[in-house]
Tab-separated table of C-alpha atoms and ligand atoms in Angstrom:
chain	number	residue	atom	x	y	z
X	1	UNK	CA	-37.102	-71.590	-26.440
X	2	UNK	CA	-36.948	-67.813	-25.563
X	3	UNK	CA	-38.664	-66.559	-22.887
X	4	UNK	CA	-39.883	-63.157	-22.259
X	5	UNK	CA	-38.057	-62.660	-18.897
X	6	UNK	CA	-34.896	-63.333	-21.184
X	7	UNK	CA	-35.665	-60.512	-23.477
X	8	UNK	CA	-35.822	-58.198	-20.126
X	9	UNK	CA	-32.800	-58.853	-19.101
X	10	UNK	CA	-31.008	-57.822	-22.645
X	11	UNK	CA	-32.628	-54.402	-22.409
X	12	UNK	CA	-29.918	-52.414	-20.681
X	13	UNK	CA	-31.012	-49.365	-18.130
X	14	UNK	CA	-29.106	-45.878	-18.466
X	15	UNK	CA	-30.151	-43.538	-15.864
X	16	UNK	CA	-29.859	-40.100	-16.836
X	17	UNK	CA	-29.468	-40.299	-20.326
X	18	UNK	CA	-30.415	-38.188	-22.291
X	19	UNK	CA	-31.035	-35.966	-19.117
X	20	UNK	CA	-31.021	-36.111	-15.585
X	21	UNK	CA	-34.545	-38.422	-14.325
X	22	UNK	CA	-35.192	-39.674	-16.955
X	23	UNK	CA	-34.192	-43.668	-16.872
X	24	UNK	CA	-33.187	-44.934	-20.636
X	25	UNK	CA	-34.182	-48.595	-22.091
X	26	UNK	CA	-31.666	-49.348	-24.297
X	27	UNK	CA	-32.396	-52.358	-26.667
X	28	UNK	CA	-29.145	-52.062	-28.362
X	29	UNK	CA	-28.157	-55.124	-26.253
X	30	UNK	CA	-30.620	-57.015	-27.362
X	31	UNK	CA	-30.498	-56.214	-30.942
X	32	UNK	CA	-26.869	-57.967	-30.458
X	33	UNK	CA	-28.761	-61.331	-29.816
X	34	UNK	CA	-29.409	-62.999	-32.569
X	35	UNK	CA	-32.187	-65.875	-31.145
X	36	UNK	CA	-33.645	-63.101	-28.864
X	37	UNK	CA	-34.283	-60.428	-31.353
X	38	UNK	CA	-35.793	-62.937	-33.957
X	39	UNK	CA	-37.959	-64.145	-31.186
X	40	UNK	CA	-38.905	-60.738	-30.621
X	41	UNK	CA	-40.014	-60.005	-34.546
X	42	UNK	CA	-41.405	-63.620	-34.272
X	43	UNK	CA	-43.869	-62.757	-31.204
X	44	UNK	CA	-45.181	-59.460	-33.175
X	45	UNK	CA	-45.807	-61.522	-36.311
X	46	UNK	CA	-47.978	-64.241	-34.271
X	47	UNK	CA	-49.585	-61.270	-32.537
X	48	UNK	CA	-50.645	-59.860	-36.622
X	49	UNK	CA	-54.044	-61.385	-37.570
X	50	UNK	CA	-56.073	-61.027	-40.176
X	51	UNK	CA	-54.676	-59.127	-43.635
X	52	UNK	CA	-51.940	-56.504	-43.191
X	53	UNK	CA	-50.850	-54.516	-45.940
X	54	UNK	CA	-48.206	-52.453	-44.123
X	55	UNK	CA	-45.864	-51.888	-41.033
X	56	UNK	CA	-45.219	-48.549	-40.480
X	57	UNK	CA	-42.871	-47.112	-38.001
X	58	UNK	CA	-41.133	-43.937	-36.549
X	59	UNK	CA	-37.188	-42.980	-36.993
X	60	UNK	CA	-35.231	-43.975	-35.907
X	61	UNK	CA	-35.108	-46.631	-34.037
X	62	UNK	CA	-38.820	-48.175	-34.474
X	63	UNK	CA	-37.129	-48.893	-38.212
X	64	UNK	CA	-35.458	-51.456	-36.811
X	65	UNK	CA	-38.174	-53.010	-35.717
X	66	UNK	CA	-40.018	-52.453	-37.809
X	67	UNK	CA	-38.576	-53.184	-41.598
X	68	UNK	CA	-37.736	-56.440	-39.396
X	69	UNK	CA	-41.446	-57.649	-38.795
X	70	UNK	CA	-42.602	-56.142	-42.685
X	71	UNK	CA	-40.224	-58.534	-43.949
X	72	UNK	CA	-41.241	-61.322	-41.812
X	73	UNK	CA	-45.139	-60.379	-42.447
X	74	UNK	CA	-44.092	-60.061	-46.581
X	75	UNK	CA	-45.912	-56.702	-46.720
X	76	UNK	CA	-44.360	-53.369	-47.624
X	77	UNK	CA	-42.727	-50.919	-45.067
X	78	UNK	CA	-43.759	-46.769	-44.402
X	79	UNK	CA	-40.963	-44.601	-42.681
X	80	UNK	CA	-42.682	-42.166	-40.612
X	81	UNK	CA	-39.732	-39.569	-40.270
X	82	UNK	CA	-38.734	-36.386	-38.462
X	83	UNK	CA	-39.386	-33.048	-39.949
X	84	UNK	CA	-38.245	-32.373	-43.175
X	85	UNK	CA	-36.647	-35.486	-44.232
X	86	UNK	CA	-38.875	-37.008	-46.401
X	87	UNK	CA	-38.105	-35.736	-50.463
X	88	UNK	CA	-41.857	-35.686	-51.461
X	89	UNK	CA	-45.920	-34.473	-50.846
X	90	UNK	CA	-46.015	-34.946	-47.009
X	91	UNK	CA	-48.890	-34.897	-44.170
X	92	UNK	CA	-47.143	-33.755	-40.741
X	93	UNK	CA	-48.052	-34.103	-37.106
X	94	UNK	CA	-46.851	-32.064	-34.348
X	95	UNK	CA	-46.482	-33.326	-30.896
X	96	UNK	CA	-45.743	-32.482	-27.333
X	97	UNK	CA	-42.434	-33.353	-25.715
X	98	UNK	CA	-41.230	-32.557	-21.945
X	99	UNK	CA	-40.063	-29.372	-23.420
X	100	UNK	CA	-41.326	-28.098	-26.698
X	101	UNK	CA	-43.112	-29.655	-29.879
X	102	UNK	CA	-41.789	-31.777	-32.401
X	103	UNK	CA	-42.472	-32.770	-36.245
X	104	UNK	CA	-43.380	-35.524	-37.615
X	105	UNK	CA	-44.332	-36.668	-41.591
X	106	UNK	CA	-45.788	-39.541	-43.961
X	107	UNK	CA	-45.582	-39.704	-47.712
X	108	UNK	CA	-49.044	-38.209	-48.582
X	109	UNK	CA	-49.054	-41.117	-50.957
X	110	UNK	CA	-47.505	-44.145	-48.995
X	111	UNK	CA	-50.689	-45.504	-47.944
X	112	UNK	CA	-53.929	-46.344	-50.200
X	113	UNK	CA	-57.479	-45.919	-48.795
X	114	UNK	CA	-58.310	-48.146	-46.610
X	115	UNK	CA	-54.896	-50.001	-45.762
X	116	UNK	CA	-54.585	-51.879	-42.632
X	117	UNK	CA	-51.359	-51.228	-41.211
X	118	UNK	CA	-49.102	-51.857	-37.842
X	119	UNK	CA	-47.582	-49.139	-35.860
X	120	UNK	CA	-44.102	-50.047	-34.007
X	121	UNK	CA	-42.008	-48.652	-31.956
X	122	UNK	CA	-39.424	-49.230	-29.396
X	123	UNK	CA	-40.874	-47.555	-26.372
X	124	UNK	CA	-43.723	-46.428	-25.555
X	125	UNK	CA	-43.398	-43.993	-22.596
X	126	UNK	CA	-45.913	-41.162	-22.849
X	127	UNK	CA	-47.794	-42.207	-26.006
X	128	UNK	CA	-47.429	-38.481	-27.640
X	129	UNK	CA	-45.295	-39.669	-30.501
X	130	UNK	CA	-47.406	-42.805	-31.508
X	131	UNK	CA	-50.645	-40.627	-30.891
X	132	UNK	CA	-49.022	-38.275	-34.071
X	133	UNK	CA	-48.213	-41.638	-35.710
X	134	UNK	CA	-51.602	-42.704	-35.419
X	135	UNK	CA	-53.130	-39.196	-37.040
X	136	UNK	CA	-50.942	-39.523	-40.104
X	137	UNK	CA	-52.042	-42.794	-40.686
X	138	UNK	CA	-55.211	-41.946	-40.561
X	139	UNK	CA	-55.356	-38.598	-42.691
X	140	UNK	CA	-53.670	-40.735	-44.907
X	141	UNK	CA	-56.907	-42.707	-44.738
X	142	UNK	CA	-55.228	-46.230	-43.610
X	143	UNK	CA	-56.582	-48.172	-40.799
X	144	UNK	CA	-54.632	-48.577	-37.592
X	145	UNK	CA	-55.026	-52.837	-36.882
X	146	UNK	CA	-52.603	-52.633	-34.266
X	147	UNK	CA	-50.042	-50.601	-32.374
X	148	UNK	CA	-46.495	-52.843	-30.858
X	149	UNK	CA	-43.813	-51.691	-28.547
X	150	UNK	CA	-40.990	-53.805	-27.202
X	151	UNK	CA	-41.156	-52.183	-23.756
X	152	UNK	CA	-44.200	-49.948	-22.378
X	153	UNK	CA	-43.609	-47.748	-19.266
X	154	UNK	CA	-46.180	-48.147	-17.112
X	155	UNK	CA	-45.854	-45.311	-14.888
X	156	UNK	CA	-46.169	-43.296	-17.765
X	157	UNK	CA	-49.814	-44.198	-18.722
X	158	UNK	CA	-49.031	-44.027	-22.294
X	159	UNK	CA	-51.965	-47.241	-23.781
X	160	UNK	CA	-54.570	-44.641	-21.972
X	161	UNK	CA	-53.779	-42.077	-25.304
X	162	UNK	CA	-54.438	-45.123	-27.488
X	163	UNK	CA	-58.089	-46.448	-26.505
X	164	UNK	CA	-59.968	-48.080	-29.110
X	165	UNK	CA	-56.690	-49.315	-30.965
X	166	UNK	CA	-55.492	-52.707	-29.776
X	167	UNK	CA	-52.065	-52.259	-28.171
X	168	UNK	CA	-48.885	-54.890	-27.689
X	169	UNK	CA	-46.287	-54.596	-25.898
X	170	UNK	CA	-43.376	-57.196	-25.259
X	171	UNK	CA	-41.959	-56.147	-21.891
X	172	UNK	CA	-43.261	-53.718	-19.205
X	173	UNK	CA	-41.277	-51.529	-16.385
D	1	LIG	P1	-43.405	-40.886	-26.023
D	1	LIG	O1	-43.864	-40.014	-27.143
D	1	LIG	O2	-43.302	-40.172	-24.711
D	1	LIG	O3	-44.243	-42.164	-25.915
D	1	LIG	O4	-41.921	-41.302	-26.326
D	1	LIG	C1	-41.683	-42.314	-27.187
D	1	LIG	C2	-40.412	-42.146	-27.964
D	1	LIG	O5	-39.329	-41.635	-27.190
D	1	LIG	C3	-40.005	-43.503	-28.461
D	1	LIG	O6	-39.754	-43.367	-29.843
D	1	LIG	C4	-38.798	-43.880	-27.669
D	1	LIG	O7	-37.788	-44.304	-28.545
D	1	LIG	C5	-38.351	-42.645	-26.926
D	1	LIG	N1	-38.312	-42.814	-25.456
D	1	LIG	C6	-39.089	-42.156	-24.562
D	1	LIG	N2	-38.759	-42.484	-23.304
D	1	LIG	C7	-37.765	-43.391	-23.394
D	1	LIG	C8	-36.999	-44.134	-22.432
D	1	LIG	N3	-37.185	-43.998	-21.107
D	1	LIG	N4	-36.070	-44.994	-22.887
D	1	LIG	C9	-35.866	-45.138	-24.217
D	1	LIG	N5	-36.534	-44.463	-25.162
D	1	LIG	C10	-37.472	-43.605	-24.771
């Protein structure tokens, strides 16, 4: 059996990458283990009730995540991507970061009225990027049923952006 103290110790911490303060999680260790990274998708699909008829997540690497747990869930998987990737009809979302805004778009058609769909992501530090994942879903008219992380950083009081929308997270700094 897995524990959760052993997926901790798999996520490897870069300080000052990709800047000085800022302390990275990098799960590319743990992607490397083949029983902890299936526990991981495992825990996320016993966290899913009720009917889901996507996962959706953010480039780049919440697609590894999740196309990982749509598989597992057998429901269909929405790329939300960085400006001006995606070929087709688009909504967009801009967000804050440290420094600046950034992009991000759906398919204007990748979700039908009414879907109930899963949000993942790696990391959630200071929520801005799920918060714009959250509005596309939602002009897109789906229903957010639940939002996952693999590691949430506390200090950066990112769950406070997401009230109302019940929030999972694997591991915690
Ligand atoms: P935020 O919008 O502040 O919640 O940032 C979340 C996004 O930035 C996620 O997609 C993460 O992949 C990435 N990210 C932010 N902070 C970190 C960190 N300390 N370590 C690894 N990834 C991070």
């Amino acid at each position: 059996m897995v524990e959760l103290t052993q997926v901790k110790e798999m996520i490897r911490t870069i300080p000052d990458f990709p800047k000085k303060g800022i302390l990275f999680r990098d799960i590319t260790p743990l992607l490397l283990d083949k029983r902890k990274f299936k526990f991981c998708i495992d825990q996320f699909a016993k966290k899913t009730k009720g009917k889901i008829d996507y996962v959706v997540s953010i480039e780049s690497r919440g697609f590894i995540f999740g196309s990982a747990l749509a598989y597992k869930l057998g429901v269909g998987f929405i790329p939300i991507r960085k400006e001006g990737k995606l070929p087709f009809h688009k909504h967009s979302a801009a967000y804050d970061l440290e420094y600046g805004q950034a992009v991000i778009e759906i398919h204007a058609d990748a979700i039908r009225e009414k879907s109930r769909v899963i949000i993942i992501d790696d990391v959630l530090a200071t929520g801005g990027t799920v918060e714009a994942a959250i509005g596309l879903v939602e002009k897109s008219k789906g229903i957010v049923a639940g939002v996952y992380f693999l590691v949430e950083l506390l200090a950066l009081g990112g769950r406070k952006r997401l009230k109302g929308y019940p929030v999972y997270s694997l591991v915690s700094y």
